[in-house]
């Protein structure tokens, strides 16, 4: 059996004596946890202002370009993408390029897992401990752990007894998995499940997808890009406006909802408009649709009818068609993030592939050879991919031993619900900021747009604290309460609360069901956060 990884071991071949980032006792002004989009952006911006920063990163290192990239000129000016939607490989190459240009590695310790972080009142420092026994002390602690950082493993009977090859989608081996001619099971139909099913079915003997909720996926319309056109576009003096403009849209993409309601158009006009969005591909049918799509049930039904008509036409097998694209919507369309697919439906429609509805026949156990469902049927597999998702949005921060000034663990504080102020700070955690997490625009946004919006606020806040000689900042309990109320009220105006999804925390058993994301869009979010900054840190206690 190939051993399935459930966590990142921290053995450090990376630690070189000439890199003080791995010091047993590290002193720094700013410690950033996480070297993804957020951590790197914060490091770059804070260095420019003369802050001394270090990054702890546990690891080694779906949006259309140029929107899914940094707006930093020296990064984009000599980078070309090969396709509209880059895959994992190309994103890694992009990060290598980013690292070279911004020289991030010299201040980063890789394979470094934080197991405890607490604020020491006497020294006004964060004391952070790592799994392999190192300690860091910093004035500021910035968490950029990402929103899907904590993996969710189902508690099926016999998970350990399986003799074939099993991987959680987030630990998919770097060299890939050889599925040629093999029987593959994909459990879960989130974006990773869809990608895995689509990719493995190219060479696998058979692919069986175990589906709880159909993924109401959209056609990606992948396309290759040529370097000459990209270079010409960057020479245009107005090119940086592409990045500025994305910050003016609801989700930080290059397009936005139209200022029209669904029923303002005649049925013929509506059909034509839907067709146009559908042909454009990507998330346009979701985020450039009528502006009542996510607010009005009747309007939403029209979009679902169009989606279902288009999708069912691609599936010949009537049984599979009803599971993958049911005539009755499983939930309001677009209240779960749709995935982008290229030939997902055609692949699953092939006779050798199958789809199992686990609402009708739940999985009861994993055996040595395969997966057993409640009807007693055992399906045998050579490879099982667990695309069972993440304890999203709050999971990453809850699992790192983060303690408040009174020594209470954040996981304990958030057990019955999530509290933050502005989706970037928490009461009792002074001089700590986080991004791309709970109660920010996180899941309702294009990652890099959210990261830059919040990153710029955090950097501006820290510059202001330094300029005004403030050494201590902590959100008040009242500010947290009113922010939570704000997040809930914005969400309640939409169709989101009616849907069980990871946006609402509903995918993890025992997790409180609540809106985990700010549903007001990036421009309104930015305005509300800036008001606190411009009004002398309203909602904070400073010293």
Short mmCIF file of C-alpha atoms in Angstrom, two decimals:
data_model
loop_
_atom_site.label_atom_id
_atom_site.label_comp_id
_atom_site.label_asym_id
_atom_site.label_seq_id
_atom_site.Cartn_x
_atom_site.Cartn_y
_atom_site.Cartn_z
CA UNK A 1 0.00 0.00 0.00
CA UNK A 2 1.22 3.50 -0.79
CA UNK A 3 1.18 5.43 2.47
CA UNK A 4 -1.41 8.22 2.32
CA UNK A 5 -0.21 11.56 3.60
CA UNK A 6 -2.48 13.33 6.03
CA UNK A 7 -0.08 16.07 6.99
CA UNK A 8 3.16 17.78 6.07
CA UNK A 9 6.15 16.38 7.93
CA UNK A 10 8.70 18.98 8.89
CA UNK A 11 12.12 17.63 8.07
CA UNK A 12 14.42 20.34 6.91
CA UNK A 13 16.85 19.69 4.12
CA UNK A 14 16.35 23.38 3.34
CA UNK A 15 18.01 24.78 6.44
CA UNK A 16 21.41 26.19 5.48
CA UNK A 17 23.69 27.79 8.03
CA UNK A 18 23.89 30.93 5.86
CA UNK A 19 20.10 31.45 5.94
CA UNK A 20 19.09 32.93 9.29
CA UNK A 21 15.41 32.26 8.52
CA UNK A 22 15.92 28.78 10.00
CA UNK A 23 17.55 30.08 13.21
CA UNK A 24 16.67 28.16 16.38
CA UNK A 25 15.81 31.52 17.98
CA UNK A 26 14.56 33.97 15.35
CA UNK A 27 14.03 37.66 16.12
CA UNK A 28 12.17 39.68 13.49
CA UNK A 29 9.88 42.67 13.27
CA UNK A 30 7.25 40.87 11.17
CA UNK A 31 6.60 37.14 10.94
CA UNK A 32 4.36 36.00 8.07
CA UNK A 33 2.89 32.50 8.11
CA UNK A 34 2.29 31.16 4.59
CA UNK A 35 4.19 31.80 1.35
CA UNK A 36 1.29 31.72 -1.11
CA UNK A 37 -0.13 34.69 -2.99
CA UNK A 38 -0.85 36.56 0.26
CA UNK A 39 2.38 36.00 2.15
CA UNK A 40 4.58 36.96 -0.80
CA UNK A 41 2.55 40.11 -1.49
CA UNK A 42 2.78 41.23 2.15
CA UNK A 43 6.53 40.53 2.28
CA UNK A 44 7.16 42.55 -0.89
CA UNK A 45 5.05 45.55 0.16
CA UNK A 46 6.40 45.67 3.74
CA UNK A 47 10.02 45.36 2.62
CA UNK A 48 9.50 48.38 0.37
CA UNK A 49 8.60 50.33 3.53
CA UNK A 50 11.68 49.07 5.38
CA UNK A 51 10.03 46.49 7.65
CA UNK A 52 12.16 43.45 8.49
CA UNK A 53 10.13 40.37 7.54
CA UNK A 54 10.42 36.59 7.63
CA UNK A 55 8.07 33.91 6.26
CA UNK A 56 7.34 30.48 7.75
CA UNK A 57 5.90 28.15 5.10
CA UNK A 58 4.75 24.58 5.85
CA UNK A 59 4.95 23.31 2.29
CA UNK A 60 7.52 23.24 -0.47
CA UNK A 61 6.11 25.35 -2.44
CA UNK A 62 -8.86 28.63 -11.66
CA UNK A 63 -8.97 32.20 -12.92
CA UNK A 64 -8.16 33.68 -16.25
CA UNK A 65 -4.88 35.53 -16.76
CA UNK A 66 -3.88 38.34 -16.41
CA UNK A 67 -6.42 38.57 -13.62
CA UNK A 68 -4.95 35.69 -11.63
CA UNK A 69 -1.62 37.40 -11.05
CA UNK A 70 0.07 40.19 -9.14
CA UNK A 71 -0.37 43.79 -10.23
CA UNK A 72 3.31 44.39 -9.37
CA UNK A 73 4.89 45.86 -12.50
CA UNK A 74 8.33 44.32 -12.16
CA UNK A 75 6.64 40.92 -11.91
CA UNK A 76 4.30 41.25 -14.91
CA UNK A 77 6.49 43.20 -17.27
CA UNK A 78 8.40 40.19 -18.58
CA UNK A 79 6.07 37.28 -17.93
CA UNK A 80 3.97 35.53 -20.60
CA UNK A 81 1.28 32.92 -20.05
CA UNK A 82 0.81 30.03 -22.48
CA UNK A 83 -2.95 29.56 -21.90
CA UNK A 84 -5.95 31.50 -20.57
CA UNK A 85 -6.32 29.20 -17.56
CA UNK A 86 -2.88 28.04 -16.42
CA UNK A 87 -2.57 24.66 -14.73
CA UNK A 88 -0.58 23.74 -11.63
CA UNK A 89 2.73 23.39 -13.55
CA UNK A 90 2.57 26.84 -15.09
CA UNK A 91 1.48 28.48 -11.84
CA UNK A 92 4.55 26.94 -10.22
CA UNK A 93 6.75 28.40 -12.94
CA UNK A 94 5.08 31.76 -12.36
CA UNK A 95 5.93 31.56 -8.65
CA UNK A 96 9.55 30.71 -9.50
CA UNK A 97 9.58 33.87 -11.63
CA UNK A 98 7.96 35.89 -8.80
CA UNK A 99 10.53 34.54 -6.32
CA UNK A 100 13.43 35.53 -8.60
CA UNK A 101 12.13 39.04 -9.21
CA UNK A 102 11.17 39.73 -5.58
CA UNK A 103 13.94 37.62 -3.96
CA UNK A 104 11.62 35.98 -1.44
CA UNK A 105 13.56 32.81 -0.56
CA UNK A 106 16.32 34.46 1.45
CA UNK A 107 13.76 35.43 4.09
CA UNK A 108 11.66 32.25 4.00
CA UNK A 109 11.93 29.04 6.01
CA UNK A 110 10.23 26.18 4.14
CA UNK A 111 8.81 22.98 5.64
CA UNK A 112 8.26 24.94 8.82
CA UNK A 113 4.99 24.19 10.58
CA UNK A 114 3.69 26.53 13.25
CA UNK A 115 2.27 24.60 16.22
CA UNK A 116 1.82 27.45 18.72
CA UNK A 117 1.64 31.24 18.66
CA UNK A 118 0.89 33.47 21.62
CA UNK A 119 1.28 37.15 22.45
CA UNK A 120 3.56 37.88 25.39
CA UNK A 121 2.27 40.96 27.23
CA UNK A 122 5.50 41.82 29.03
CA UNK A 123 7.67 42.00 25.92
CA UNK A 124 4.81 42.94 23.53
CA UNK A 125 6.04 40.21 21.20
CA UNK A 126 4.44 37.24 19.48
CA UNK A 127 6.19 34.02 20.46
CA UNK A 128 5.80 31.42 17.74
CA UNK A 129 6.88 27.79 18.05
CA UNK A 130 7.47 25.35 15.20
CA UNK A 131 6.98 21.59 15.04
CA UNK A 132 10.73 20.94 15.01
CA UNK A 133 11.42 23.01 18.12
CA UNK A 134 12.38 26.45 16.79
CA UNK A 135 11.06 29.70 18.26
CA UNK A 136 10.43 33.05 16.59
CA UNK A 137 9.71 36.37 18.28
CA UNK A 138 8.09 39.16 16.32
CA UNK A 139 6.30 42.46 16.89
CA UNK A 140 3.69 41.62 14.25
CA UNK A 141 2.18 38.29 13.26
CA UNK A 142 0.58 38.09 9.81
CA UNK A 143 -1.36 35.00 8.79
CA UNK A 144 -1.55 34.22 5.10
CA UNK A 145 -2.41 30.55 5.46
CA UNK A 146 -5.02 30.57 2.68
CA UNK A 147 -8.64 29.58 3.01
CA UNK A 148 -8.45 25.92 1.99
CA UNK A 149 -5.47 25.09 4.16
CA UNK A 150 -6.94 22.45 6.45
CA UNK A 151 -7.88 19.18 4.78
CA UNK A 152 -11.04 17.35 5.66
CA UNK A 153 -10.85 13.54 5.94
CA UNK A 154 -14.13 11.63 6.17
CA UNK A 155 -14.42 9.14 9.02
CA UNK A 156 -15.45 6.07 7.00
CA UNK A 157 -14.91 2.66 8.47
CA UNK A 158 -11.84 0.90 7.06
CA UNK A 159 -10.13 3.93 5.55
CA UNK A 160 -6.77 2.46 6.68
CA UNK A 161 -7.42 -1.06 5.42
CA UNK A 162 -7.42 -0.20 1.69
CA UNK A 163 -4.54 -1.93 -0.13
CA UNK A 164 -4.52 0.12 -3.32
CA UNK A 165 -3.22 3.64 -3.87
CA UNK A 166 -5.10 6.44 -2.07
CA UNK A 167 -4.45 10.19 -2.01
CA UNK A 168 -6.22 13.29 -0.74
CA UNK A 169 -6.51 15.66 -3.68
CA UNK A 170 -4.42 18.31 -1.94
CA UNK A 171 -1.54 15.84 -1.45
CA UNK A 172 -1.62 14.60 -5.04
CA UNK A 173 1.95 13.41 -5.63
CA UNK A 174 4.08 15.92 -7.55
CA UNK A 175 5.14 13.33 -10.09
CA UNK A 176 1.47 12.50 -10.64
CA UNK A 177 -0.26 9.14 -10.26
CA UNK A 178 -0.03 6.50 -12.98
CA UNK A 179 -3.68 5.68 -13.76
CA UNK A 180 -3.14 4.15 -17.21
CA UNK A 181 -5.64 1.32 -17.62
CA UNK A 182 -6.52 1.40 -13.90
CA UNK A 183 -9.88 1.55 -12.12
CA UNK A 184 -10.10 4.97 -10.47
CA UNK A 185 -12.58 6.29 -7.88
CA UNK A 186 -12.97 10.02 -7.33
CA UNK A 187 -14.90 10.84 -4.15
CA UNK A 188 -16.26 14.37 -4.21
CA UNK A 189 -17.30 16.80 -6.93
CA UNK A 190 -15.82 20.13 -5.83
CA UNK A 191 -13.49 21.85 -8.28
CA UNK A 192 -10.67 19.37 -7.56
CA UNK A 193 -12.96 16.38 -7.98
CA UNK A 194 -14.14 17.68 -11.34
CA UNK A 195 -10.55 18.30 -12.51
CA UNK A 196 -9.36 14.89 -11.34
CA UNK A 197 -12.25 13.03 -12.98
CA UNK A 198 -11.75 14.94 -16.22
CA UNK A 199 -7.96 14.45 -16.33
CA UNK A 200 -7.72 10.83 -15.13
CA UNK A 201 -10.44 9.64 -17.52
CA UNK A 202 -8.12 10.45 -20.46
CA UNK A 203 -5.91 7.42 -19.66
CA UNK A 204 -7.63 5.41 -16.89
CA UNK A 205 -9.39 2.13 -17.61
CA UNK A 206 -12.46 3.51 -15.86
CA UNK A 207 -13.39 6.41 -13.59
CA UNK A 208 -16.23 6.29 -11.05
CA UNK A 209 -17.29 9.54 -9.42
CA UNK A 210 -19.06 9.44 -6.04
CA UNK A 211 -21.26 12.54 -5.96
CA UNK A 212 -23.11 14.13 -3.07
CA UNK A 213 -24.12 17.37 -4.81
CA UNK A 214 -23.85 17.90 -8.55
CA UNK A 215 -21.26 20.49 -9.51
CA UNK A 216 -23.12 23.01 -11.67
CA UNK A 217 -19.97 23.48 -13.70
CA UNK A 218 -19.34 25.98 -16.48
CA UNK A 219 -17.44 25.57 -19.74
CA UNK A 220 -13.92 26.92 -19.28
CA UNK A 221 -13.22 27.66 -22.97
CA UNK A 222 -9.50 27.13 -22.50
CA UNK A 223 -7.36 28.74 -25.20
CA UNK A 224 -3.68 29.24 -25.90
CA UNK A 225 -2.10 32.70 -25.74
CA UNK A 226 0.79 33.93 -27.82
CA UNK A 227 3.70 35.85 -26.37
CA UNK A 228 3.82 38.58 -29.03
CA UNK A 229 0.23 39.67 -28.37
CA UNK A 230 0.84 39.79 -24.61
CA UNK A 231 4.02 41.81 -25.07
CA UNK A 232 2.24 44.30 -27.35
CA UNK A 233 -0.59 44.67 -24.82
CA UNK A 234 1.86 45.42 -21.99
CA UNK A 235 3.44 48.24 -24.02
CA UNK A 236 0.10 50.08 -23.92
CA UNK A 237 0.51 52.88 -21.32
CA UNK A 238 -2.99 52.05 -20.03
CA UNK A 239 -2.12 48.39 -19.34
CA UNK A 240 -1.85 48.80 -15.52
CA UNK A 241 -5.53 49.83 -15.57
CA UNK A 242 -6.41 46.15 -16.13
CA UNK A 243 -5.32 45.62 -12.51
CA UNK A 244 -6.92 48.81 -11.21
CA UNK A 245 -10.22 47.95 -12.91
CA UNK A 246 -10.49 44.49 -11.37
CA UNK A 247 -10.69 46.16 -7.95
CA UNK A 248 -13.88 48.01 -8.99
CA UNK A 249 -15.87 44.83 -9.68
CA UNK A 250 -17.87 42.75 -7.19
CA UNK A 251 -15.55 39.73 -7.22
CA UNK A 252 -12.32 41.31 -8.47
CA UNK A 253 -12.54 39.86 -11.97
CA UNK A 254 -12.31 41.75 -15.27
CA UNK A 255 -16.11 41.67 -15.63
CA UNK A 256 -19.07 42.46 -13.40
CA UNK A 257 -22.83 41.92 -13.10
CA UNK A 258 -24.85 43.94 -15.64
CA UNK A 259 -27.04 46.72 -14.24
CA UNK A 260 -30.23 44.94 -15.33
CA UNK A 261 -32.71 42.58 -13.76
CA UNK A 262 -33.52 39.18 -15.26
CA UNK A 263 -37.11 40.05 -16.10
CA UNK A 264 -36.27 43.49 -17.55
CA UNK A 265 -35.48 41.56 -20.73
CA UNK A 266 -37.94 39.65 -22.91
CA UNK A 267 -37.44 35.86 -22.94
CA UNK A 268 -35.78 36.20 -26.39
CA UNK A 269 -33.38 38.92 -25.18
CA UNK A 270 -32.61 36.91 -22.07
CA UNK A 271 -31.81 33.78 -24.10
CA UNK A 272 -29.50 35.81 -26.33
CA UNK A 273 -27.74 37.36 -23.32
CA UNK A 274 -27.27 33.96 -21.63
CA UNK A 275 -25.90 32.56 -24.92
CA UNK A 276 -23.34 35.35 -25.10
CA UNK A 277 -22.12 34.69 -21.53
CA UNK A 278 -22.06 30.94 -22.17
CA UNK A 279 -19.95 31.34 -25.31
CA UNK A 280 -17.50 33.66 -23.51
CA UNK A 281 -16.91 30.87 -20.99
CA UNK A 282 -15.17 31.04 -17.63
CA UNK A 283 -17.11 32.59 -14.75
CA UNK A 284 -19.00 35.10 -16.93
CA UNK A 285 -22.30 33.20 -16.71
CA UNK A 286 -21.86 33.46 -12.92
CA UNK A 287 -20.39 36.93 -12.29
CA UNK A 288 -21.34 38.95 -15.38
CA UNK A 289 -24.98 37.85 -15.31
CA UNK A 290 -28.08 39.90 -14.36
CA UNK A 291 -27.57 41.68 -11.07
CA UNK A 292 -30.49 39.91 -9.35
CA UNK A 293 -29.10 36.42 -10.06
CA UNK A 294 -27.92 35.78 -6.48
CA UNK A 295 -30.76 37.70 -4.82
CA UNK A 296 -34.03 36.66 -6.46
CA UNK A 297 -35.21 33.03 -6.54
CA UNK A 298 -37.30 33.42 -9.74
CA UNK A 299 -34.43 35.11 -11.54
CA UNK A 300 -32.09 32.39 -10.37
CA UNK A 301 -34.44 29.68 -11.70
CA UNK A 302 -34.15 31.17 -15.21
CA UNK A 303 -30.37 30.86 -15.11
CA UNK A 304 -30.64 27.27 -13.86
CA UNK A 305 -33.08 26.36 -16.65
CA UNK A 306 -30.58 27.60 -19.22
CA UNK A 307 -27.68 25.81 -17.52
CA UNK A 308 -29.59 22.53 -17.31
CA UNK A 309 -30.70 22.66 -20.94
CA UNK A 310 -27.14 23.26 -22.15
CA UNK A 311 -25.59 20.64 -19.90
CA UNK A 312 -28.14 17.84 -20.36
CA UNK A 313 -27.67 18.10 -24.13
CA UNK A 314 -24.06 16.93 -23.59
CA UNK A 315 -24.95 13.74 -21.70
CA UNK A 316 -26.45 10.80 -23.63
CA UNK A 317 -26.94 8.31 -20.78
CA UNK A 318 -30.33 9.20 -19.18
CA UNK A 319 -29.43 7.84 -15.71
CA UNK A 320 -26.16 9.80 -15.56
CA UNK A 321 -27.89 12.87 -17.01
CA UNK A 322 -30.36 12.96 -14.10
CA UNK A 323 -27.57 12.65 -11.52
CA UNK A 324 -25.17 15.19 -13.09
CA UNK A 325 -27.71 17.76 -14.29
CA UNK A 326 -31.05 17.15 -12.53
CA UNK A 327 -34.10 19.00 -13.87
CA UNK A 328 -34.79 20.34 -10.36
CA UNK A 329 -32.00 22.58 -9.08
CA UNK A 330 -30.18 21.04 -6.07
CA UNK A 331 -29.71 24.59 -4.71
CA UNK A 332 -29.85 28.15 -6.03
CA UNK A 333 -27.53 28.36 -9.03
CA UNK A 334 -24.20 30.07 -8.27
CA UNK A 335 -24.50 29.86 -4.48
CA UNK A 336 -21.79 27.20 -4.61
CA UNK A 337 -18.74 28.22 -6.60
CA UNK A 338 -19.16 26.55 -10.00
CA UNK A 339 -16.10 24.77 -11.34
CA UNK A 340 -14.73 25.33 -14.80
CA UNK A 341 -14.62 22.22 -16.96
CA UNK A 342 -13.49 21.30 -20.47
CA UNK A 343 -15.08 17.89 -21.15
CA UNK A 344 -16.18 16.65 -17.71
CA UNK A 345 -19.68 15.67 -18.86
CA UNK A 346 -18.53 13.93 -22.04
CA UNK A 347 -15.92 11.95 -20.10
CA UNK A 348 -18.38 10.71 -17.46
CA UNK A 349 -20.89 9.88 -20.20
CA UNK A 350 -18.51 7.23 -21.62
CA UNK A 351 -19.85 3.70 -20.98
CA UNK A 352 -16.74 2.57 -19.03
CA UNK A 353 -17.13 5.47 -16.55
CA UNK A 354 -19.78 5.79 -13.88
CA UNK A 355 -21.31 8.19 -11.39
CA UNK A 356 -22.78 7.13 -8.04
CA UNK A 357 -25.28 9.31 -6.20
CA UNK A 358 -24.22 8.99 -2.54
CA UNK A 359 -27.44 10.62 -1.35
CA UNK A 360 -29.28 7.53 -2.55
CA UNK A 361 -26.53 5.02 -1.73
CA UNK A 362 -24.09 6.46 0.85
CA UNK A 363 -20.60 5.02 1.28
CA UNK A 364 -20.55 2.74 4.33
CA UNK A 365 -16.97 1.52 4.34
CA UNK A 366 -13.67 1.25 2.53
CA UNK A 367 -12.45 -2.35 2.19
CA UNK A 368 -9.04 -3.75 1.22
CA UNK A 369 -10.06 -3.66 -2.44
CA UNK A 370 -12.58 -0.88 -2.83
CA UNK A 371 -15.67 1.02 -1.70
CA UNK A 372 -18.85 -0.41 -0.25
CA UNK A 373 -22.18 1.43 -0.39
CA UNK A 374 -25.27 1.02 1.79
CA UNK A 375 -26.98 -1.28 -0.76
CA UNK A 376 -24.23 -3.83 -0.08
CA UNK A 377 -22.52 -3.29 -3.43
CA UNK A 378 -18.71 -3.42 -3.43
CA UNK A 379 -16.92 -1.59 -6.25
CA UNK A 380 -13.24 -2.45 -6.62
CA UNK A 381 -10.58 0.16 -7.44
CA UNK A 382 -6.83 0.41 -8.00
CA UNK A 383 -6.68 4.13 -7.14
CA UNK A 384 -8.92 6.19 -4.83
CA UNK A 385 -8.78 10.00 -4.93
CA UNK A 386 -10.33 11.72 -1.92
CA UNK A 387 -11.57 15.06 -3.21
CA UNK A 388 -13.45 15.47 0.06
CA UNK A 389 -12.62 19.12 0.42
CA UNK A 390 -11.35 21.30 3.19
CA UNK A 391 -12.43 22.74 6.48
CA UNK A 392 -12.50 25.94 4.50
CA UNK A 393 -12.09 29.57 5.47
CA UNK A 394 -11.54 29.06 9.22
CA UNK A 395 -9.87 25.63 9.36
CA UNK A 396 -6.31 26.78 8.71
CA UNK A 397 -6.25 29.41 11.46
CA UNK A 398 -7.94 27.15 13.99
CA UNK A 399 -5.33 24.43 13.64
CA UNK A 400 -2.09 26.27 14.46
CA UNK A 401 -2.19 26.65 18.23
CA UNK A 402 -3.03 30.35 18.10
CA UNK A 403 -3.72 31.72 21.59
CA UNK A 404 -5.17 35.05 22.68
CA UNK A 405 -3.74 37.30 25.41
CA UNK A 406 -5.47 35.17 28.06
CA UNK A 407 -4.08 31.93 26.63
CA UNK A 408 -7.37 30.77 25.09
CA UNK A 409 -7.01 28.90 21.79
CA UNK A 410 -8.67 30.45 18.72
CA UNK A 411 -10.20 27.04 17.94
CA UNK A 412 -11.97 27.22 21.31
CA UNK A 413 -13.11 30.84 20.74
CA UNK A 414 -14.48 29.98 17.29
CA UNK A 415 -16.09 26.69 18.33
CA UNK A 416 -19.60 28.14 18.29
CA UNK A 417 -19.12 30.68 15.52
CA UNK A 418 -16.61 32.99 13.92
CA UNK A 419 -15.78 36.47 15.14
CA UNK A 420 -13.39 38.90 13.49
CA UNK A 421 -13.21 42.60 12.79
CA UNK A 422 -13.00 43.54 9.10
CA UNK A 423 -12.13 39.93 8.27
CA UNK A 424 -8.49 40.79 9.07
CA UNK A 425 -8.18 41.05 12.87
CA UNK A 426 -9.46 39.33 16.04
CA UNK A 427 -10.16 40.67 19.51
CA UNK A 428 -7.55 39.46 22.02
CA UNK A 429 -4.93 38.93 19.29
CA UNK A 430 -3.04 42.25 19.27
CA UNK A 431 -0.68 43.18 16.40
CA UNK A 432 -2.01 40.22 14.42
CA UNK A 433 -3.55 40.54 10.97
CA UNK A 434 -4.76 37.84 8.59
CA UNK A 435 -5.89 37.81 4.98
CA UNK A 436 -7.90 35.63 2.64
CA UNK A 437 -9.73 34.09 5.60
CA UNK A 438 -12.95 34.32 7.58
CA UNK A 439 -15.40 37.21 7.03
CA UNK A 440 -13.47 38.80 4.16
CA UNK A 441 -14.51 38.60 0.46
CA UNK A 442 -12.44 35.37 0.27
CA UNK A 443 -14.56 32.71 -1.47
CA UNK A 444 -16.67 35.29 -3.32
CA UNK A 445 -13.63 36.75 -5.01
CA UNK A 446 -10.72 36.30 -7.35
CA UNK A 447 -7.89 35.31 -4.96
CA UNK A 448 -5.22 37.84 -5.99
CA UNK A 449 -7.74 40.72 -6.00
CA UNK A 450 -8.82 39.86 -2.46
CA UNK A 451 -5.19 39.45 -1.35
CA UNK A 452 -4.13 42.83 -2.77
CA UNK A 453 -7.18 44.63 -1.37
CA UNK A 454 -6.55 43.25 2.14
CA UNK A 455 -2.75 43.26 1.82
CA UNK A 456 -2.74 46.97 0.93
CA UNK A 457 -4.96 47.73 3.95
CA UNK A 458 -2.69 45.76 6.34
CA UNK A 459 0.45 47.42 4.97
CA UNK A 460 -1.13 50.90 5.17
CA UNK A 461 -2.31 50.17 8.73
CA UNK A 462 1.19 49.10 9.78
CA UNK A 463 2.77 52.16 8.16
CA UNK A 464 0.27 54.39 9.99
CA UNK A 465 0.96 52.65 13.33
CA UNK A 466 4.69 53.21 12.86
CA UNK A 467 4.24 56.85 11.85
CA UNK A 468 2.00 57.56 14.85
CA UNK A 469 4.26 55.68 17.28
CA UNK A 470 1.55 53.15 18.16
CA UNK A 471 3.02 49.86 19.37
CA UNK A 472 -0.16 47.96 20.25
CA UNK A 473 -3.41 47.51 18.32
CA UNK A 474 -6.30 45.21 19.16
CA UNK A 475 -9.86 45.01 17.80
CA UNK A 476 -12.64 45.57 20.34
CA UNK A 477 -15.27 42.94 21.15
CA UNK A 478 -17.98 45.44 20.08
CA UNK A 479 -16.33 45.97 16.70
CA UNK A 480 -16.29 42.20 16.18
CA UNK A 481 -19.96 41.88 17.09
CA UNK A 482 -20.99 44.61 14.66
CA UNK A 483 -18.81 43.16 11.87
CA UNK A 484 -20.37 39.72 12.37
CA UNK A 485 -23.80 41.33 12.18
CA UNK A 486 -22.78 43.17 9.00
CA UNK A 487 -21.51 39.95 7.36
CA UNK A 488 -24.72 38.11 8.32
CA UNK A 489 -27.03 40.89 7.09
CA UNK A 490 -25.24 41.17 3.73
CA UNK A 491 -25.53 37.41 3.32
CA UNK A 492 -29.18 37.25 4.35
CA UNK A 493 -30.16 39.52 1.45
CA UNK A 494 -28.83 36.88 -0.95
CA UNK A 495 -29.73 33.28 -1.80
CA UNK A 496 -26.52 31.96 -0.15
CA UNK A 497 -27.95 31.01 3.28
CA UNK A 498 -30.39 28.60 1.63
CA UNK A 499 -27.54 26.43 0.36
CA UNK A 500 -25.50 23.95 2.39
CA UNK A 501 -21.96 24.62 1.27
CA UNK A 502 -18.49 25.29 2.53
CA UNK A 503 -19.27 29.02 2.23
CA UNK A 504 -21.61 28.44 5.15
CA UNK A 505 -19.37 25.92 6.96
CA UNK A 506 -21.91 23.19 6.27
CA UNK A 507 -19.49 20.65 4.73
CA UNK A 508 -17.76 19.75 8.01
CA UNK A 509 -19.79 17.75 10.57
CA UNK A 510 -20.24 19.69 13.80
CA UNK A 511 -19.05 22.99 12.35
CA UNK A 512 -21.38 25.92 13.11
CA UNK A 513 -23.45 26.90 10.10
CA UNK A 514 -22.87 30.58 9.38
CA UNK A 515 -21.81 32.86 6.58
CA UNK A 516 -18.01 32.72 6.51
CA UNK A 517 -17.54 35.27 3.73
CA UNK A 518 -18.29 38.92 3.17
CA UNK A 519 -20.99 39.01 0.47
CA UNK A 520 -20.98 42.75 -0.30
CA UNK A 521 -18.31 42.67 -3.01
CA UNK A 522 -14.76 44.05 -3.04
CA UNK A 523 -15.55 47.78 -3.61
CA UNK A 524 -17.93 48.02 -0.62
CA UNK A 525 -15.59 45.91 1.52
CA UNK A 526 -12.65 48.16 0.71
CA UNK A 527 -14.69 51.27 1.51
CA UNK A 528 -15.76 49.89 4.92
CA UNK A 529 -12.21 48.86 5.86
CA UNK A 530 -10.77 52.21 4.75
CA UNK A 531 -13.29 54.05 6.95
CA UNK A 532 -11.79 52.44 10.05
CA UNK A 533 -8.28 53.42 8.98
CA UNK A 534 -9.24 57.00 8.10
CA UNK A 535 -11.16 57.50 11.35
CA UNK A 536 -8.22 56.98 13.67
CA UNK A 537 -8.44 53.18 13.81
CA UNK A 538 -12.16 53.08 14.65
CA UNK A 539 -13.05 49.75 16.28
CA UNK A 540 -9.55 49.26 17.72
CA UNK A 541 -7.83 49.89 21.04
CA UNK A 542 -4.35 51.31 20.48
CA UNK A 543 -1.50 52.09 22.86
#
